[in-house]
Amino acid sequence: MKDPLPILWSSLVDDPSVSVTKKNFRDLTSYNWLKGKTSTIAVPGHPPIWKPKPAGEATQLKKDKGRTFVNENAARCPVYPMEPLFRSLAISAPDFDFGPISLIIDRASLRRLLEFATGQAPKKKFTLNVQRFGGLTMIFNHSEKPKAKGGFGGYGDGFENAFTRWPKGLEHSTRHHRVVEYEFGGMQMLVRFEADAAIMQEDAKEGLPIGWATSDGQIHPTPDGSSIAVCRSGSAISYTSIAEMKTRHSGKGRNMGAIYPQIWFSNTQHIIIGTHKDGLFSDVVPTDVRVDCPERQYEGNDGSLGDWELKNRVQLSKLGDMLRKICNVAEGHQEAFTVRYVDRTMLEVKRQPNKVWLPRDVVQWIGGSSTTANC
């Protein structure tokens, strides 16, 4: 069988009748990766908690060293990188109905595809893995080298470690990941992403499923074929508490242009920018980027998230069209394939015969075919 036709940038359509505003946004599940030889997640886990320094107190940090994960999900689950999403969802919402869901995707993939939709060359070429299961399509970022590598030479990891702390009982965590559901471009989507920190609020648990905040600290068995262990530990919090953390050198200003898509796709409502001079940080405070906080402005930036959405409506509309095109390809070819960035004009689509990106029991839960589930 021949490979499907490529997806051309010139074919992307802006349909003004289709809203690009995220609708019916809600938290679904979350998990922490835990240190150890066994790949273990804690559900629901908890993000690191923001711990500000006293006003006027400076903090000197050294450049990041050592090793860090480029893509921990792929490194810890090389056979099924999206499996943790489903294992955590099985704990937090075991009766979840995948019927209305059109797309399951990670935030990194959305960011890459948006770059292509804008007609811009991405910072680096990318490849996405795609597969159809039942009535939904799953897309996630392909990592050639997901395992730990040397530090990036900045202060990002040190900044997060110095200004946050893991909650009691989760001190051995490495990363916190979240899964949310919303409608975008006429499609009901599940989106997975990494969260840097939590700014604790009185309404932190508002809107979450009843009973999701309980923990027993025990390892829960997973079906045969699973590549991870699951520990029920932590407490669930609302997306309204989540913050993205970034560092900026004082001589480079605060240009948030590249940050907006990242926080828009996850509906992250707080940004913590640590401005430093050669690693010396002082007076770091969170900023609220919600639509109802129009006073939040940085020089040269797009204002609130609502302002950014309005300014980028056409690009977001083309992104929606591209996602539908990828889903149509997946529906017509009941097998895995990759979508690879070639250049600004084209995404190459290449079949991956006999590849199945989810364990048998997860495929059956979703409602995939018996042939797809033949792992």
XYZ file of C-alpha atoms in Angstrom:
375
model
C 0.000 0.000 0.000
C 1.279 3.440 -0.909
C 1.852 6.181 1.647
C -0.935 8.787 1.948
C -0.513 12.071 0.131
C 1.426 14.805 1.960
C -0.327 17.633 3.763
C 0.394 20.902 1.987
C 0.487 24.247 3.760
C -1.310 25.773 0.763
C -4.257 23.418 1.385
C -4.951 24.712 4.906
C -8.234 26.616 5.093
C -9.368 29.374 7.422
C -13.054 28.822 8.140
C -14.390 31.884 10.011
C -17.585 29.984 10.864
C -15.652 27.550 13.095
C -14.770 29.014 16.479
C -11.160 28.725 17.647
C -12.026 29.553 21.251
C -11.554 26.627 23.635
C -14.915 25.483 25.012
C -15.989 23.351 27.989
C -12.477 23.199 29.415
C -12.015 20.803 32.340
C -9.342 18.882 34.231
C -9.392 15.112 33.733
C -6.382 13.584 35.432
C -2.765 14.165 36.397
C 0.303 12.236 37.466
C 3.889 12.586 38.678
C 6.814 10.582 37.431
C 8.738 9.128 40.380
C 12.467 8.496 40.588
C 13.569 4.862 40.541
C 14.558 1.997 38.283
C 10.917 0.975 37.843
C 8.831 3.336 35.708
C 6.240 4.479 38.253
C 3.667 7.261 38.212
C 1.804 8.730 41.188
C -1.839 9.593 40.495
C -3.062 12.302 40.799
C 0.329 13.507 41.995
C 0.799 17.243 42.480
C 2.893 19.973 40.846
C 5.785 21.551 42.722
C 4.443 24.304 44.978
C 5.502 27.886 44.330
C 7.565 29.183 47.263
C 8.467 32.851 46.724
C 11.465 34.463 48.353
C 11.019 37.474 50.669
C 10.821 40.805 48.845
C 14.270 42.229 48.226
C 16.066 38.922 48.780
C 18.323 37.928 45.888
C 19.090 34.326 44.948
C 22.303 33.399 43.143
C 22.077 30.261 41.020
C 24.645 28.296 39.066
C 24.071 27.196 35.495
C 22.265 23.893 35.090
C 24.482 20.833 34.962
C 23.999 17.106 35.063
C 21.352 15.225 33.152
C 17.741 15.953 32.357
C 14.987 14.334 30.302
C 14.135 15.740 26.902
C 10.895 13.720 26.881
C 10.401 11.749 30.091
C 7.224 10.017 28.922
C 9.033 8.588 25.899
C 12.157 7.783 27.912
C 10.294 5.966 30.690
C 7.712 4.367 28.342
C 9.571 3.824 25.057
C 7.076 1.258 23.734
C 3.899 3.181 24.672
C 4.774 6.862 25.363
C 1.104 7.833 25.771
C 0.271 4.983 28.156
C 0.635 7.059 31.390
C -2.275 9.239 30.247
C -4.602 6.239 30.200
C -3.268 4.628 33.391
C -3.828 7.847 35.328
C -7.264 8.312 33.759
C -8.195 4.763 34.808
C -7.609 5.842 38.423
C -9.265 9.260 38.320
C -12.138 8.474 35.923
C -12.433 4.696 35.383
C -15.810 5.066 33.643
C -14.606 7.725 31.205
C -16.440 7.547 27.875
C -14.193 8.027 24.842
C -17.195 8.128 22.517
C -17.341 11.932 22.123
C -13.544 12.308 21.827
C -12.106 13.011 18.372
C -8.467 13.596 19.246
C -5.899 12.751 21.935
C -2.732 14.803 21.583
C 0.172 16.217 23.544
C 0.770 19.951 23.810
C 4.169 19.697 22.127
C 2.493 18.369 18.968
C -0.032 21.203 18.961
C 2.774 23.746 19.233
C 4.703 22.181 16.337
C 1.637 22.027 14.117
C 0.712 25.624 14.917
C 4.184 26.699 13.816
C 3.590 24.954 10.502
C 0.122 26.497 10.175
C 1.606 29.983 10.532
C 3.956 29.325 7.620
C 7.011 29.778 9.822
C 9.996 27.469 9.955
C 10.035 25.689 13.335
C 13.025 25.930 15.653
C 13.774 22.323 14.754
C 12.267 19.778 12.397
C 9.709 17.452 13.943
C 8.021 14.109 13.456
C 4.673 13.146 14.980
C 3.313 9.651 15.551
C -0.342 9.156 14.579
C -2.761 6.253 14.964
C -6.515 5.727 14.854
C -8.226 3.812 17.664
C -11.961 3.299 17.293
C -13.463 6.700 16.589
C -10.556 8.818 17.784
C -7.094 9.757 16.556
C -4.005 9.899 18.770
C -1.090 12.217 17.932
C 2.102 12.609 19.915
C 5.590 13.967 19.451
C 8.213 11.501 18.218
C 11.503 11.688 20.135
C 14.585 10.102 18.604
C 16.622 10.685 21.770
C 14.188 11.075 24.699
C 16.596 9.924 27.374
C 18.493 12.159 29.757
C 21.128 14.454 28.308
C 23.455 17.129 29.601
C 22.075 20.405 30.923
C 21.099 23.081 28.424
C 23.483 25.643 29.908
C 20.768 27.933 31.252
C 19.178 28.404 34.658
C 15.736 26.880 34.083
C 16.052 23.746 36.207
C 17.865 25.562 38.998
C 15.235 28.306 38.987
C 12.405 25.797 39.379
C 14.237 23.924 42.133
C 15.043 27.102 44.065
C 11.557 28.630 43.913
C 9.343 25.542 44.287
C 9.143 22.446 46.484
C 7.484 19.083 46.021
C 4.616 18.349 48.447
C 5.146 15.946 51.314
C 5.090 12.369 50.108
C 6.049 13.335 46.550
C 9.606 14.507 47.212
C 10.982 11.852 44.847
C 9.032 13.184 41.862
C 10.717 14.299 38.663
C 7.890 15.898 36.627
C 4.150 16.595 36.881
C 1.891 15.986 33.878
C -1.755 16.884 33.382
C -4.543 15.861 31.025
C -7.377 18.242 30.170
C -10.411 18.063 27.914
C -11.873 20.805 25.740
C -13.470 21.498 22.396
C -11.376 23.217 19.742
C -12.251 23.736 16.095
C -15.329 21.537 16.388
C -13.342 18.619 17.863
C -13.472 17.272 21.409
C -9.870 16.817 22.531
C -7.772 15.392 25.351
C -4.483 17.265 25.728
C -1.507 16.164 27.819
C 1.169 18.583 29.003
C 3.800 19.151 31.673
C 3.083 21.663 34.456
C 5.920 23.493 36.198
C 4.329 24.736 39.412
C 1.165 25.343 41.408
C 0.188 28.598 43.082
C -2.062 27.416 45.864
C -5.479 29.074 46.130
C -8.623 28.609 48.192
C -10.537 27.182 45.223
C -7.739 24.838 44.106
C -10.008 21.758 43.998
C -13.012 23.442 42.444
C -14.455 21.634 39.456
C -12.626 18.333 39.906
C -14.310 14.915 39.962
C -15.564 13.936 43.422
C -13.152 11.715 45.306
C -10.231 12.368 42.966
C -8.152 13.958 45.742
C -7.870 10.773 47.812
C -4.579 8.859 48.187
C -3.618 5.462 49.556
C 0.080 5.417 48.660
C -0.205 1.839 47.371
C 1.030 0.423 44.085
C -1.993 -0.481 41.980
C -1.679 -3.443 39.610
C -1.783 -2.723 35.891
C -2.841 -5.220 33.212
C -0.406 -7.579 31.535
C 1.484 -5.746 28.831
C 1.691 -2.486 30.764
C 5.117 -0.871 30.925
C 4.561 1.161 34.119
C 3.488 0.848 37.745
C 0.850 3.134 39.269
C 0.837 4.523 42.807
C -2.214 6.388 44.076
C -0.714 9.384 45.850
C -1.026 13.167 45.927
C -3.978 15.516 45.658
C -5.765 16.942 42.654
C -5.833 20.677 42.010
C -7.613 22.888 39.514
C -6.002 24.256 36.358
C -6.585 27.725 37.842
C -3.587 27.088 40.116
C -1.115 26.005 37.437
C 1.858 28.203 36.534
C 4.470 28.118 33.790
C 8.017 29.066 34.838
C 10.541 30.754 32.548
C 13.856 32.548 32.946
C 15.045 35.670 31.140
C 18.353 37.498 31.250
C 17.855 41.120 32.287
C 19.483 42.316 29.077
C 17.067 40.428 26.820
C 13.744 41.866 27.950
C 10.510 39.951 28.492
C 9.361 38.849 25.056
C 6.636 36.273 25.623
C 5.855 35.667 21.965
C 7.016 32.049 22.047
C 5.319 31.363 25.380
C 1.757 32.308 24.423
C 0.944 29.163 22.374
C 2.302 26.949 25.140
C 0.133 28.442 27.871
C -2.879 28.905 25.558
C -3.148 25.204 24.656
C -3.110 24.208 28.341
C -5.126 27.200 29.575
C -2.331 27.993 32.024
C -3.364 31.106 33.908
C -0.125 32.115 35.598
C 3.354 32.803 34.291
C 6.395 33.163 36.549
C 9.285 34.870 34.783
C 12.569 34.877 36.682
C 14.626 37.799 35.418
C 18.288 37.465 36.314
C 21.721 38.917 35.675
C 24.239 36.113 35.305
C 22.158 33.862 37.544
C 21.249 36.444 40.199
C 17.448 36.415 40.650
C 15.441 38.877 42.720
C 11.814 39.959 43.225
C 10.254 37.128 41.219
C 6.458 37.392 41.210
C 3.744 35.480 39.301
C 1.707 37.209 36.607
C -1.945 36.450 35.873
C -2.546 36.018 32.142
C -6.294 35.417 32.242
C -8.579 37.267 29.898
C -10.114 39.149 32.820
C -6.764 40.726 33.712
C -6.151 43.136 30.802
C -3.751 45.203 32.892
C -1.190 42.418 32.459
C 1.052 43.789 29.729
C 4.667 43.333 28.729
C 6.344 45.618 26.260
C 6.183 44.212 22.758
C 3.777 41.403 23.644
C 0.183 40.532 22.829
C -1.480 41.338 26.153
C -3.770 38.730 27.694
C -4.360 35.249 26.319
C -7.642 36.478 24.888
C -5.786 39.189 22.978
C -3.335 36.618 21.643
C -6.166 34.340 20.521
C -7.868 37.189 18.667
C -4.639 38.206 16.953
C -3.900 34.613 15.894
C -7.430 33.554 14.942
C -6.524 32.750 11.319
C -3.520 30.634 12.304
C -5.565 28.772 14.924
C -8.308 28.186 12.360
C -5.771 26.695 9.939
C -4.443 24.531 12.764
C -7.956 23.177 13.298
C -8.237 22.411 9.586
C -4.882 20.624 9.645
C -5.903 18.500 12.644
C -9.069 17.482 10.807
C -7.000 16.572 7.745
C -4.707 14.373 9.857
C -7.751 12.724 11.453
C -9.214 12.069 8.003
C -5.983 10.390 6.905
C -6.023 8.267 10.067
C -9.646 7.275 9.483
C -8.886 6.175 5.943
C -5.767 4.205 6.911
C -6.384 1.979 9.931
C -2.708 1.747 10.835
C -0.050 3.897 12.422
C 1.789 6.554 10.431
C 4.113 9.494 10.952
C 3.703 13.125 9.994
C 7.126 14.656 9.323
C 8.022 18.293 8.739
C 9.812 18.601 5.399
C 9.773 22.346 4.879
C 7.388 25.286 5.190
C 5.253 23.953 2.349
C 4.713 20.312 3.252
C 4.261 17.636 5.909
C 5.212 14.153 4.725
C 2.875 11.297 5.724
C 4.503 7.863 5.974
C 2.892 4.534 6.951
C 4.150 2.455 9.896
C 2.738 -1.023 9.227
C 2.342 -3.352 12.220
C 3.020 -0.562 14.716
C 0.579 -0.223 17.631
C 1.136 2.649 20.062
C -1.106 1.450 22.922
C -1.398 -1.750 25.004
C -4.196 -4.175 24.156
C -6.373 -3.358 27.194
C -6.223 0.390 26.495
C -7.184 -0.144 22.855
C -10.185 -2.165 24.008
C -11.144 0.523 26.542
C -11.103 3.168 23.823
C -13.140 0.928 21.551
C -10.516 0.106 18.954
C -10.850 -2.771 16.507
C -9.621 -6.262 17.263
C -6.996 -5.906 14.525
C -5.653 -2.711 16.063
C -5.549 -4.387 19.463
C -3.426 -7.250 18.149
C -0.296 -6.156 20.031
